[in-house]
Structures are given as C-alpha cells and as structure tokens.
Amino acid sequence: MKKSVLKKYAKLIVRVGGNVQKGQDVELLIGVEQELLATYIVEECYKVGARKVNVRWQSDKTAKVAYKKATVKALSTMENYEIERQRYLSEKLPVMIYIESSDPDAMKGVNQAKIAKVSQNVYPIIKPFRKMRENKYQWIIAGAASPEWAKKVFPDLPKKKAVEALWDAIIKTSRCDNDDPIKAWKEHNDDLKKRTTKLNSLNLDYLHYTSKNGTDFKVWLLPNVNWLAGGEEALGSNIFYNPNIPSEEAFTSPCKGKAEGIVYSTKPLSYMGELIEDFSVRFENGKAVEVKAKKGEELLKQMIKMDENACYLGECALVPFDSPINNTGILFFNTLYDENAACHLALGRGFTNLVKDYHKYTEEELIKMGINDSQIHVDFMIGSKDLSIVGYTRDGKKVQIFKDGNWAF
Ligand code: ZN
C-alpha cells in the first residue's frame, strides 16, 4: 500500500474512528506485521494531542503455540499486572484502537474446547472491570491486510498481489479512496442518521423476515430501545466517534426471549479462528434451540452454550444487499467487513446504550428490561438478494422495511 494512502487511513482511524482528543490516552492493539501502519497511527494520535499511546502487539502464531502447549490453568490465570491493566483501562478510559489483520483460520488445529474453557475462566475476572468502563470510552475497530488473511481471501493470487488486493478492498470499503475521507464520513454519517430517524419514528413492535432460502423469522423489539448507525457518543464526555470502519448497518437490540422461526446463513462465520458454513438457527421463545451446519456444526453448538445467555439474541442489524462492501463481491472471512455486507443477527450480548436515557439506569435494570447479557457477541449474516422484512408497528400498521434485499424507503 502506498505510504500516502496508509497515512490517510491512519488519520481517518484516529480522527473519525476513535476521535482522539487532546490529553487522552490511547491503547493500540495491532498485529506484529503492521509496524508501518502502527507508526502512522501513533504519530497521528500525538498530532491530535494524545497524552500517551500504548501499543500492544498481537501475534496469531505465538497465541496458537500458547493454546497448544500451555495448560488451561496457566492460560486462565490473570497475572497481577494484567489485573492492573484492566483497572487502568476502566479508570483512565483510554481510547481503544483495534486493528484486525488475523488469519481467519489462525486457530485451526487447536482444541476449540480448550479455547472456550480459557475464555469462560477469564471472563468473570475481567467482567467487573468491563462493566465499569462500558459505554464510557471511545473505541474503533478497523482492518489491515496481513499475508495470511490476504491469501485466505484471494487464494489464487501470489502472496504479494493478494496483500495489495486486500489493502485496496479495505481502503475502498472504508471510504478512504478519495481526497477527503473525513468529509466522506461526515456525509455517510448524515445519511445513516436519516435511516435511524425513520426507524425510530415507526415505533416497531416486531419484524418478520422471509427469504426463498427458507428464512422465516419473527423478532420482537423493545419500545424504549433505539436504532443506531454509524457513530455514537461516549457517556460522560459526549465525544462522537465511529466504532467501526467500515460501517453500513443500522442496528438495534431486540427483546430477549421473544423470537420465533428459522434463519439461514448467507455467509460463512469466522468464530474463534475457525469457519462455520451453510448453517441455520431455529428460535423458540427467543432461544436458539436448534442449529445445523454443513461445516463447523460442533463449534456452533459450543458457541451457543458458552454461557446461559449465549443462545439469545443481542442484535438485529439491517444492511442493504447493494452495500458497497457486498458490491465488491469479496468474502472477507472477517466479521467487521462481512457484517457490513449483509443483514445480520448477533447471538449474545446486546447493547445497553441503545436504551433511551440509559445512563439513568443501572446495568442490572437495563438487563431486566430485556437487553441480553452474555460473554459472547457473535454476528452472523442472513441478508440475501430477495430478503423481505416487514415491520409491524405498535399501533397495528404494517410497513415494508426491506424489499428484495434493500431498503424499502
Ligand atoms: Zn452489527
């Protein structure tokens, strides 16, 4: 990737994504192969006045060795310095910048049950810290092309060409392939805002999804929960930031325990470093009661049993079939991109900050209202070319929301 484009991308991530402010701390999590992008991001953070930028280097390869060789007990132990880091994150509220470049198959060959066990053990330890900082800090997830990921997306291209092609796709779908990406994002945010304003004005009771692939599914919504798209504000500081680059979705958290019917996946799902493909999920009383998959069925079954609420929904997101990401025709094998290419649902944790005046309630009260709480939040794609979504309003009107895979209004 050209250095000038990479710099522009770093600027977009820092100024629009995290919207880093003068005096703030930043924590950057990034793959070891992305040193140049990391340098530009760090530089840009200091340019806007960051106090301190901490970089945490990530490596799939060393993580894989650790999962193979270390004991569950060792992997599940949070050392004191890690606890202190959690405390720092919750008290200082640094802006979190996550750059994803992982190989979608990174953990292939590792015992999935072991990975799940470790995350089940660690979660209760970090949960109180996470609850402390929830909704209060700015964060951003963006992508970067690594050779392993690029080869998965473009298996027929030589490594170097594959990396170039993936970078091109990342830059394009991130609306960074123009003279002024910051302005392009302002326009994009304004457009998304129009969609959510309309959705919020409808006062929807439930949505009915149907598609020729067999999807026939109803999901109920909560009266005091908003639809959101693009950016949001951190609680307390009111700093507007864009947590995902790219982002094309309008999403809400549905009512826990109220969903019926079956949905069929329209894209593979990369979960814990492995792929789940051609699957269906059947819901009864809001609960995923039956899952089937041509590939990765065991992993999918394990996923919905991660904790007692992993089988309930946390998100409904609307993305037009004609989204810029879907139009690239590329399957990214990465949720950040693939979720923004198609309508999706997420199993697991919902978004408490979508509740109107959520800051007036405790976390427990928000969960009681019907927002799901779980250690997982896994998006899976169900958008298809002929998907129809009909909304039923609380005053008994029927409104076409999606027609032939795209917005009906
Ligand atoms: Zn989503």
mmCIF file of N, CA, C and O and ligand atoms in Angstrom, residues 244 249 251 315 317 339 344 346 351 377 379, ligand 1:
data_model
loop_
_atom_site.group_PDB
_atom_site.id
_atom_site.type_symbol
_atom_site.label_atom_id
_atom_site.label_comp_id
_atom_site.label_asym_id
_atom_site.label_seq_id
_atom_site.Cartn_x
_atom_site.Cartn_y
_atom_site.Cartn_z
ATOM 1 N N ASN A 244 -16.785 1.483 14.191
ATOM 2 C CA ASN A 244 -16.424 0.541 13.117
ATOM 3 C C ASN A 244 -16.109 1.291 11.840
ATOM 4 O O ASN A 244 -16.892 2.124 11.400
ATOM 5 N N GLU A 249 -24.344 -0.522 8.693
ATOM 6 C CA GLU A 249 -25.534 -1.098 9.307
ATOM 7 C C GLU A 249 -26.337 -0.105 10.139
ATOM 8 O O GLU A 249 -25.798 0.843 10.681
ATOM 9 N N PHE A 251 -28.689 -0.727 13.423
ATOM 10 C CA PHE A 251 -28.903 -1.881 14.301
ATOM 11 C C PHE A 251 -29.625 -1.510 15.586
ATOM 12 O O PHE A 251 -29.661 -0.362 15.998
ATOM 13 N N GLU A 315 -28.531 -8.583 18.928
ATOM 14 C CA GLU A 315 -28.532 -7.562 17.884
ATOM 15 C C GLU A 315 -29.322 -7.994 16.657
ATOM 16 O O GLU A 315 -29.300 -9.155 16.270
ATOM 17 N N ALA A 317 -29.454 -6.289 12.795
ATOM 18 C CA ALA A 317 -28.863 -5.211 12.005
ATOM 19 C C ALA A 317 -29.333 -5.286 10.561
ATOM 20 O O ALA A 317 -29.429 -6.364 9.980
ATOM 21 N N GLU A 339 -20.106 -8.413 8.112
ATOM 22 C CA GLU A 339 -21.347 -7.995 8.782
ATOM 23 C C GLU A 339 -21.893 -6.713 8.148
ATOM 24 O O GLU A 339 -23.074 -6.427 8.221
ATOM 25 N N HIS A 344 -27.786 -8.899 9.420
ATOM 26 C CA HIS A 344 -27.309 -9.935 10.325
ATOM 27 C C HIS A 344 -28.007 -9.894 11.670
ATOM 28 O O HIS A 344 -28.687 -8.926 12.019
ATOM 29 N N ALA A 346 -27.043 -11.054 15.882
ATOM 30 C CA ALA A 346 -25.933 -11.471 16.727
ATOM 31 C C ALA A 346 -26.472 -12.245 17.907
ATOM 32 O O ALA A 346 -27.473 -11.860 18.511
ATOM 33 N N PHE A 351 -26.835 -4.338 23.360
ATOM 34 C CA PHE A 351 -26.235 -3.017 23.586
ATOM 35 C C PHE A 351 -27.114 -2.208 24.543
ATOM 36 O O PHE A 351 -28.148 -1.682 24.146
ATOM 37 N N HIS A 377 -20.629 -12.079 21.773
ATOM 38 C CA HIS A 377 -21.471 -11.298 20.863
ATOM 39 C C HIS A 377 -20.974 -11.696 19.483
ATOM 40 O O HIS A 377 -19.925 -11.254 19.040
ATOM 41 N N ASP A 379 -21.840 -11.997 15.475
ATOM 42 C CA ASP A 379 -22.705 -11.642 14.348
ATOM 43 C C ASP A 379 -22.707 -12.765 13.328
ATOM 44 O O ASP A 379 -21.665 -13.353 13.062
HETATM 45 ZN ZN ZN B 1 -23.782 -5.475 13.704
#
